[in-house]
Amino acid sequence: MITSHFVVRALRRALVCTGAVALLGAAGLAQAQLAMGKPKFLGNIIAGSVPSNFSAYWNQVTPENAGKWGSVEATRNQMNWGPLDTAYNYARANGFPFKQHTFVWGAQEPGWIGSVSASTQAYEVEEFMRLYCQRYPQTQYIDVVNEPISQPASYRNALGGAGSTGWDWIVWSFQKARQHCPSAKLLLNEYGIINDATKLNRYKGIVNILKARGLIDGVGIQAHHFSMDNLSAATMKANLDSLAQTGVPIFVSELDMTGDDSTQLARYQRLFPGLWTHPGVAHVTLWGYIEGQTWVNNTHLVRRDGSERPAMAWLKNYVRTTTIGGGGGGGTSKTIVVRARGTTGQESVTLRIGDTAVRTWTLSTTMTSYTITTTASGGSLVQFTNDTTGRDVQVDYLSVNGSVRQAEAQTYNTGVWQNSACGGGSGRSEWLHCNGAIGFGDL
């Protein structure tokens, strides 16, 4: 989305990123969150009020129930945005990515939806999307359709039903979400994928239908305790590998595991590394962490008194000390993809590795993958240097040998317009509004 501050920015265009590469290895300022400076976020849910220790652990926000249609519009045309405002505003204030959950789902849908005509049902679904996108324009991710196989929307026939693809109602939903929230990344979400190859193959079929139409940006897999607790690491890896074949970034969207202290610790130690380091997994979000505030007993990681269970103590150390994103050292060939677009077709970006400009591309106005194979190593950045009034660059991600590093998860961005200045905020953005660069860490 092109921003509305071109005239103001035109007076402040002097900022040019120089000497930035040396800063990239540190991945920004030191912060408390477990995944600060990592190429993947590690997020959690907010339900109602914000836990006082949320930012001590997590750097992404998903509303637990507040964004579900049945919560927002339990009574027709009476919108309850309050709890969703709380989660969204907290994420924005802290520079955390925000993921809306969810637009279309067969559970927790408004009770009144079954009593209106099919045409009215379609109108009401689109109205919910439109009102949401108008109110929360900086949403980075949206679970557009949740559980299409397990809990399909009761009103799906009003959205096109099976149709020619077998899933036309999902295609319609993504088309409307793209229309009303054009800057957000659109996700599908489902449970039982990580442990069930048969269900996984059905799911891949939906993903590929959406991918062929340019409608999907990420594929969500819930990883709840009933799928994870007794899952082998080998089976999990095989299913992740299979889903990654779609070429769509994987979002582990609802992770939890149960057990007493020792059992839960063993489960996290056995399975979490395979999620966190898998090159096809873009990000990970847990589903609650405080005792008495999770949807299932014994999935919590922090006790009521604020003390940490052993699984949390291990998780903190593991995430903070584990290097992910890879790409190899000097002399090792690596394929780098920069996925980006300009707003006028005149913008260009330069990929810099170490102190070297390795490739410059003039950008299309549609999201395009720009690829280079190189042996260069060092700090990496995507730099925008031909800014002028009306020009902006949107960078989706940089990937290294298939491992995706989302732009909005990075903490170094000197070209984003925040707090009335270029590079004047948290840095977390996929936009370059001014001459500057987004840092993607070491290669």
Short mmCIF file of N, CA, C and O in Angstrom, two decimals, residues 122-218:
data_model
loop_
_atom_site.label_atom_id
_atom_site.label_comp_id
_atom_site.label_asym_id
_atom_site.label_seq_id
_atom_site.Cartn_x
_atom_site.Cartn_y
_atom_site.Cartn_z
N ALA A 122 -22.84 -14.02 1.86
CA ALA A 122 -21.63 -13.59 1.15
C ALA A 122 -21.35 -12.12 1.42
O ALA A 122 -20.19 -11.73 1.64
N TYR A 123 -22.39 -11.31 1.42
CA TYR A 123 -22.21 -9.88 1.71
C TYR A 123 -21.64 -9.68 3.10
O TYR A 123 -20.73 -8.85 3.31
N GLU A 124 -22.17 -10.41 4.08
CA GLU A 124 -21.75 -10.23 5.47
C GLU A 124 -20.30 -10.68 5.68
O GLU A 124 -19.55 -10.05 6.44
N VAL A 125 -19.89 -11.76 5.03
CA VAL A 125 -18.50 -12.21 5.14
C VAL A 125 -17.56 -11.13 4.61
O VAL A 125 -16.56 -10.77 5.24
N GLU A 126 -17.90 -10.63 3.42
CA GLU A 126 -17.04 -9.59 2.83
C GLU A 126 -17.07 -8.32 3.67
O GLU A 126 -16.03 -7.65 3.81
N GLU A 127 -18.20 -7.98 4.24
CA GLU A 127 -18.27 -6.79 5.08
C GLU A 127 -17.36 -6.93 6.28
O GLU A 127 -16.66 -5.98 6.67
N PHE A 128 -17.33 -8.11 6.91
CA PHE A 128 -16.44 -8.34 8.05
C PHE A 128 -14.99 -8.12 7.65
O PHE A 128 -14.22 -7.44 8.35
N MET A 129 -14.60 -8.67 6.49
CA MET A 129 -13.23 -8.48 6.01
C MET A 129 -12.95 -6.99 5.77
O MET A 129 -11.91 -6.47 6.19
N ARG A 130 -13.86 -6.33 5.10
CA ARG A 130 -13.65 -4.93 4.75
C ARG A 130 -13.51 -4.06 6.00
O ARG A 130 -12.60 -3.23 6.10
N LEU A 131 -14.41 -4.24 6.96
CA LEU A 131 -14.35 -3.45 8.18
C LEU A 131 -13.08 -3.73 8.97
O LEU A 131 -12.46 -2.82 9.53
N TYR A 132 -12.68 -5.00 9.01
CA TYR A 132 -11.44 -5.35 9.69
C TYR A 132 -10.25 -4.64 9.04
O TYR A 132 -9.43 -4.01 9.73
N CYS A 133 -10.15 -4.75 7.74
CA CYS A 133 -9.00 -4.19 7.03
C CYS A 133 -8.94 -2.67 7.12
O CYS A 133 -7.85 -2.09 7.14
N GLN A 134 -10.10 -2.03 7.19
CA GLN A 134 -10.13 -0.58 7.37
C GLN A 134 -9.65 -0.19 8.76
O GLN A 134 -8.96 0.82 8.92
N ARG A 135 -9.99 -0.98 9.74
CA ARG A 135 -9.65 -0.64 11.13
C ARG A 135 -8.20 -0.99 11.48
O ARG A 135 -7.57 -0.30 12.29
N TYR A 136 -7.69 -2.06 10.87
CA TYR A 136 -6.35 -2.55 11.22
C TYR A 136 -5.48 -2.65 9.97
O TYR A 136 -5.07 -3.74 9.55
N PRO A 137 -5.15 -1.53 9.35
CA PRO A 137 -4.48 -1.56 8.05
C PRO A 137 -3.03 -2.05 8.10
O PRO A 137 -2.47 -2.42 7.07
N GLN A 138 -2.42 -2.06 9.29
CA GLN A 138 -1.03 -2.49 9.40
C GLN A 138 -0.91 -3.96 9.81
O GLN A 138 0.16 -4.40 10.24
N THR A 139 -1.96 -4.73 9.66
CA THR A 139 -1.89 -6.17 9.91
C THR A 139 -0.93 -6.81 8.92
O THR A 139 -1.06 -6.64 7.71
N GLN A 140 0.04 -7.56 9.43
CA GLN A 140 1.03 -8.18 8.54
C GLN A 140 0.56 -9.52 7.98
O GLN A 140 0.90 -9.87 6.85
N TYR A 141 -0.21 -10.28 8.77
CA TYR A 141 -0.62 -11.62 8.35
C TYR A 141 -2.09 -11.84 8.69
O TYR A 141 -2.60 -11.29 9.67
N ILE A 142 -2.75 -12.65 7.87
CA ILE A 142 -4.16 -12.99 8.12
C ILE A 142 -4.38 -14.47 7.87
O ILE A 142 -4.07 -14.98 6.79
N ASP A 143 -4.93 -15.17 8.88
CA ASP A 143 -5.45 -16.52 8.65
C ASP A 143 -6.80 -16.35 7.96
O ASP A 143 -7.83 -16.19 8.61
N VAL A 144 -6.79 -16.38 6.63
CA VAL A 144 -8.02 -16.07 5.88
C VAL A 144 -9.06 -17.15 6.10
O VAL A 144 -10.21 -16.87 6.44
N VAL A 145 -8.68 -18.40 5.89
CA VAL A 145 -9.58 -19.53 6.11
C VAL A 145 -8.92 -20.46 7.12
O VAL A 145 -7.76 -20.86 6.96
N ASN A 146 -9.65 -20.78 8.15
CA ASN A 146 -9.15 -21.65 9.21
C ASN A 146 -9.83 -23.01 9.13
O ASN A 146 -11.06 -23.09 8.97
N GLU A 147 -9.03 -24.05 9.18
CA GLU A 147 -9.53 -25.44 9.22
C GLU A 147 -10.51 -25.75 8.09
O GLU A 147 -11.64 -26.18 8.33
N PRO A 148 -10.11 -25.55 6.84
CA PRO A 148 -11.02 -25.80 5.71
C PRO A 148 -11.41 -27.26 5.56
O PRO A 148 -12.48 -27.56 5.04
N ILE A 149 -10.55 -28.16 6.01
CA ILE A 149 -10.87 -29.59 5.93
C ILE A 149 -11.64 -30.04 7.16
O ILE A 149 -12.64 -30.75 7.07
N SER A 150 -11.20 -29.61 8.33
CA SER A 150 -11.76 -30.10 9.59
C SER A 150 -13.04 -29.40 10.01
O SER A 150 -13.94 -30.03 10.57
N GLN A 151 -13.12 -28.07 9.79
CA GLN A 151 -14.28 -27.31 10.23
C GLN A 151 -14.65 -26.28 9.16
O GLN A 151 -14.55 -25.07 9.38
N PRO A 152 -15.09 -26.74 7.98
CA PRO A 152 -15.42 -25.79 6.91
C PRO A 152 -16.61 -24.91 7.30
O PRO A 152 -17.48 -25.33 8.06
N ALA A 153 -16.62 -23.71 6.77
CA ALA A 153 -17.69 -22.76 7.10
C ALA A 153 -19.05 -23.31 6.71
O ALA A 153 -19.22 -23.87 5.61
N SER A 154 -20.04 -23.11 7.56
CA SER A 154 -21.39 -23.61 7.27
C SER A 154 -21.99 -22.90 6.06
O SER A 154 -22.85 -23.44 5.37
N TYR A 155 -21.52 -21.69 5.79
CA TYR A 155 -22.06 -20.86 4.72
C TYR A 155 -21.22 -20.94 3.45
O TYR A 155 -21.32 -20.08 2.58
N ARG A 156 -20.40 -21.97 3.32
CA ARG A 156 -19.45 -22.05 2.20
C ARG A 156 -20.13 -22.08 0.84
O ARG A 156 -19.57 -21.59 -0.15
N ASN A 157 -21.31 -22.64 0.75
CA ASN A 157 -21.99 -22.66 -0.56
C ASN A 157 -22.32 -21.25 -1.03
O ASN A 157 -22.36 -20.98 -2.24
N ALA A 158 -22.54 -20.33 -0.10
CA ALA A 158 -22.81 -18.95 -0.46
C ALA A 158 -21.58 -18.26 -1.04
O ALA A 158 -21.69 -17.24 -1.72
N LEU A 159 -20.40 -18.84 -0.80
CA LEU A 159 -19.15 -18.26 -1.28
C LEU A 159 -18.64 -18.97 -2.53
O LEU A 159 -17.53 -18.69 -2.98
N GLY A 160 -19.44 -19.86 -3.08
CA GLY A 160 -19.04 -20.56 -4.29
C GLY A 160 -19.01 -22.06 -4.16
O GLY A 160 -18.85 -22.77 -5.15
N GLY A 161 -19.11 -22.56 -2.93
CA GLY A 161 -19.13 -24.00 -2.72
C GLY A 161 -17.88 -24.67 -3.26
O GLY A 161 -16.80 -24.09 -3.32
N ALA A 162 -18.05 -25.92 -3.66
CA ALA A 162 -16.91 -26.67 -4.23
C ALA A 162 -16.50 -26.08 -5.56
O ALA A 162 -15.30 -25.87 -5.84
N GLY A 163 -17.47 -25.82 -6.43
CA GLY A 163 -17.18 -25.23 -7.73
C GLY A 163 -16.25 -26.05 -8.58
O GLY A 163 -16.08 -27.26 -8.37
N SER A 164 -15.59 -25.43 -9.53
CA SER A 164 -14.75 -26.14 -10.49
C SER A 164 -13.45 -26.64 -9.88
O SER A 164 -12.88 -27.63 -10.33
N THR A 165 -12.96 -25.96 -8.82
CA THR A 165 -11.69 -26.38 -8.21
C THR A 165 -11.88 -27.40 -7.10
O THR A 165 -10.93 -28.04 -6.66
N GLY A 166 -13.12 -27.55 -6.63
CA GLY A 166 -13.37 -28.34 -5.44
C GLY A 166 -13.31 -27.51 -4.18
O GLY A 166 -13.78 -27.92 -3.12
N TRP A 167 -12.73 -26.31 -4.31
CA TRP A 167 -12.56 -25.42 -3.15
C TRP A 167 -12.82 -23.98 -3.54
O TRP A 167 -12.16 -23.05 -3.04
N ASP A 168 -13.81 -23.73 -4.37
CA ASP A 168 -14.06 -22.37 -4.85
C ASP A 168 -14.37 -21.40 -3.71
O ASP A 168 -14.06 -20.21 -3.81
N TRP A 169 -14.99 -21.89 -2.65
CA TRP A 169 -15.32 -21.00 -1.53
C TRP A 169 -14.07 -20.46 -0.86
O TRP A 169 -14.06 -19.32 -0.36
N ILE A 170 -12.99 -21.24 -0.87
CA ILE A 170 -11.72 -20.78 -0.32
C ILE A 170 -11.09 -19.77 -1.25
O ILE A 170 -10.57 -18.73 -0.81
N VAL A 171 -11.13 -20.05 -2.55
CA VAL A 171 -10.60 -19.10 -3.53
C VAL A 171 -11.30 -17.75 -3.39
O VAL A 171 -10.66 -16.69 -3.38
N TRP A 172 -12.63 -17.77 -3.30
CA TRP A 172 -13.40 -16.53 -3.12
C TRP A 172 -12.95 -15.78 -1.87
O TRP A 172 -12.75 -14.56 -1.89
N SER A 173 -12.76 -16.50 -0.79
CA SER A 173 -12.36 -15.88 0.48
C SER A 173 -11.01 -15.18 0.35
O SER A 173 -10.81 -14.05 0.83
N PHE A 174 -10.06 -15.83 -0.30
CA PHE A 174 -8.74 -15.24 -0.48
C PHE A 174 -8.78 -14.06 -1.45
O PHE A 174 -8.06 -13.07 -1.25
N GLN A 175 -9.61 -14.16 -2.47
CA GLN A 175 -9.75 -13.03 -3.39
C GLN A 175 -10.27 -11.80 -2.67
O GLN A 175 -9.77 -10.68 -2.87
N LYS A 176 -11.26 -11.97 -1.82
CA LYS A 176 -11.83 -10.84 -1.09
C LYS A 176 -10.84 -10.30 -0.06
O LYS A 176 -10.73 -9.07 0.13
N ALA A 177 -10.10 -11.18 0.60
CA ALA A 177 -9.10 -10.73 1.56
C ALA A 177 -7.99 -9.94 0.86
O ALA A 177 -7.53 -8.91 1.37
N ARG A 178 -7.58 -10.40 -0.31
CA ARG A 178 -6.55 -9.68 -1.07
C ARG A 178 -7.07 -8.31 -1.50
O ARG A 178 -6.34 -7.32 -1.49
N GLN A 179 -8.34 -8.25 -1.89
CA GLN A 179 -8.93 -6.98 -2.31
C GLN A 179 -8.95 -5.96 -1.18
O GLN A 179 -8.59 -4.79 -1.37
N HIS A 180 -9.35 -6.40 0.01
CA HIS A 180 -9.56 -5.46 1.10
C HIS A 180 -8.32 -5.24 1.96
O HIS A 180 -8.20 -4.19 2.61
N CYS A 181 -7.41 -6.20 2.01
CA CYS A 181 -6.17 -6.06 2.79
C CYS A 181 -4.99 -6.36 1.87
O CYS A 181 -4.30 -7.37 2.02
N PRO A 182 -4.73 -5.49 0.87
CA PRO A 182 -3.73 -5.83 -0.15
C PRO A 182 -2.30 -5.91 0.36
O PRO A 182 -1.46 -6.53 -0.29
N SER A 183 -2.00 -5.31 1.50
CA SER A 183 -0.62 -5.33 2.01
C SER A 183 -0.34 -6.48 2.95
O SER A 183 0.81 -6.73 3.29
N ALA A 184 -1.37 -7.18 3.39
CA ALA A 184 -1.18 -8.29 4.32
C ALA A 184 -0.80 -9.57 3.58
O ALA A 184 -1.17 -9.77 2.43
N LYS A 185 -0.08 -10.42 4.27
CA LYS A 185 0.23 -11.74 3.74
C LYS A 185 -0.90 -12.69 4.15
O LYS A 185 -1.30 -12.73 5.31
N LEU A 186 -1.40 -13.42 3.17
CA LEU A 186 -2.60 -14.25 3.38
C LEU A 186 -2.22 -15.69 3.61
O LEU A 186 -1.45 -16.29 2.85
N LEU A 187 -2.80 -16.28 4.67
CA LEU A 187 -2.46 -17.62 5.09
C LEU A 187 -3.69 -18.51 5.15
O LEU A 187 -4.81 -18.06 5.42
N LEU A 188 -3.45 -19.79 4.91
CA LEU A 188 -4.41 -20.86 5.19
C LEU A 188 -3.97 -21.48 6.52
O LEU A 188 -2.80 -21.39 6.88
N ASN A 189 -4.88 -22.12 7.24
CA ASN A 189 -4.51 -22.70 8.54
C ASN A 189 -5.33 -23.95 8.79
O ASN A 189 -6.52 -24.00 8.48
N GLU A 190 -4.68 -24.98 9.33
CA GLU A 190 -5.35 -26.27 9.55
C GLU A 190 -4.61 -27.06 10.59
O GLU A 190 -3.40 -26.89 10.80
N TYR A 191 -5.32 -27.97 11.29
CA TYR A 191 -4.67 -28.84 12.26
C TYR A 191 -4.55 -30.26 11.70
O TYR A 191 -5.16 -30.61 10.69
N GLY A 192 -3.73 -31.06 12.37
CA GLY A 192 -3.56 -32.45 11.97
C GLY A 192 -2.72 -32.64 10.73
O GLY A 192 -2.67 -33.75 10.18
N ILE A 193 -2.05 -31.62 10.27
CA ILE A 193 -1.23 -31.70 9.06
C ILE A 193 0.14 -32.27 9.37
O ILE A 193 0.70 -33.06 8.61
N ILE A 194 0.67 -31.90 10.50
CA ILE A 194 2.04 -32.25 10.84
C ILE A 194 2.21 -33.73 11.17
O ILE A 194 3.31 -34.27 11.17
N ASN A 195 1.09 -34.42 11.41
CA ASN A 195 1.17 -35.83 11.82
C ASN A 195 0.36 -36.77 10.94
O ASN A 195 0.32 -37.97 11.21
N ASP A 196 -0.28 -36.26 9.89
CA ASP A 196 -1.18 -37.09 9.08
C ASP A 196 -0.90 -36.86 7.60
O ASP A 196 -1.33 -35.85 7.03
N ALA A 197 -0.21 -37.79 6.96
CA ALA A 197 0.20 -37.62 5.57
C ALA A 197 -0.99 -37.57 4.62
O ALA A 197 -0.96 -36.87 3.61
N THR A 198 -2.07 -38.30 4.93
CA THR A 198 -3.25 -38.29 4.06
C THR A 198 -3.91 -36.91 4.07
O THR A 198 -4.24 -36.34 3.02
N LYS A 199 -4.10 -36.36 5.26
CA LYS A 199 -4.67 -35.02 5.37
C LYS A 199 -3.73 -33.97 4.78
O LYS A 199 -4.17 -33.01 4.14
N LEU A 200 -2.44 -34.18 4.97
CA LEU A 200 -1.44 -33.28 4.41
C LEU A 200 -1.58 -33.19 2.89
O LEU A 200 -1.52 -32.10 2.31
N ASN A 201 -1.76 -34.30 2.22
CA ASN A 201 -1.87 -34.29 0.76
C ASN A 201 -3.12 -33.55 0.29
O ASN A 201 -3.09 -32.85 -0.72
N ARG A 202 -4.23 -33.68 1.01
CA ARG A 202 -5.43 -32.90 0.68
C ARG A 202 -5.15 -31.41 0.86
O ARG A 202 -5.56 -30.58 0.04
N TYR A 203 -4.47 -31.10 1.92
CA TYR A 203 -4.14 -29.71 2.23
C TYR A 203 -3.24 -29.11 1.15
O TYR A 203 -3.45 -27.97 0.72
N LYS A 204 -2.26 -29.87 0.71
CA LYS A 204 -1.37 -29.38 -0.35
C LYS A 204 -2.15 -29.08 -1.62
O LYS A 204 -1.81 -28.14 -2.36
N GLY A 205 -3.19 -29.85 -1.87
CA GLY A 205 -4.02 -29.57 -3.04
C GLY A 205 -4.66 -28.20 -2.98
O GLY A 205 -4.68 -27.46 -3.98
N ILE A 206 -5.16 -27.82 -1.80
CA ILE A 206 -5.75 -26.49 -1.63
C ILE A 206 -4.68 -25.41 -1.79
O ILE A 206 -4.88 -24.40 -2.47
N VAL A 207 -3.54 -25.64 -1.16
CA VAL A 207 -2.43 -24.68 -1.24
C VAL A 207 -2.05 -24.43 -2.69
O VAL A 207 -1.86 -23.28 -3.13
N ASN A 208 -1.94 -25.49 -3.47
CA ASN A 208 -1.52 -25.34 -4.87
C ASN A 208 -2.57 -24.62 -5.72
O ASN A 208 -2.22 -23.89 -6.65
N ILE A 209 -3.85 -24.81 -5.40
CA ILE A 209 -4.90 -24.07 -6.10
C ILE A 209 -4.75 -22.58 -5.85
O ILE A 209 -4.82 -21.75 -6.77
N LEU A 210 -4.52 -22.21 -4.60
CA LEU A 210 -4.35 -20.80 -4.25
C LEU A 210 -3.05 -20.24 -4.80
O LEU A 210 -2.99 -19.10 -5.28
N LYS A 211 -2.00 -21.05 -4.75
CA LYS A 211 -0.70 -20.60 -5.27
C LYS A 211 -0.78 -20.30 -6.76
O LYS A 211 -0.22 -19.29 -7.23
N ALA A 212 -1.48 -21.14 -7.51
CA ALA A 212 -1.58 -20.94 -8.97
C ALA A 212 -2.28 -19.63 -9.30
O ALA A 212 -2.08 -19.08 -10.39
N ARG A 213 -3.06 -19.11 -8.37
CA ARG A 213 -3.79 -17.85 -8.59
C ARG A 213 -3.12 -16.66 -7.89
O ARG A 213 -3.66 -15.56 -7.90
N GLY A 214 -1.96 -16.91 -7.30
CA GLY A 214 -1.23 -15.84 -6.64
C GLY A 214 -1.92 -15.30 -5.40
O GLY A 214 -1.77 -14.13 -5.05
N LEU A 215 -2.65 -16.17 -4.71
CA LEU A 215 -3.48 -15.71 -3.59
C LEU A 215 -2.94 -16.06 -2.22
O LEU A 215 -3.44 -15.55 -1.22
N ILE A 216 -1.95 -16.93 -2.12
CA ILE A 216 -1.49 -17.40 -0.81
C ILE A 216 -0.04 -17.01 -0.60
O ILE A 216 0.79 -17.12 -1.50
N ASP A 217 0.25 -16.54 0.62
CA ASP A 217 1.61 -16.12 0.98
C ASP A 217 2.23 -17.00 2.05
O ASP A 217 3.44 -16.90 2.29
N GLY A 218 1.43 -17.81 2.71
CA GLY A 218 1.96 -18.68 3.75
C GLY A 218 0.96 -19.77 4.06
O GLY A 218 -0.25 -19.58 3.92
#
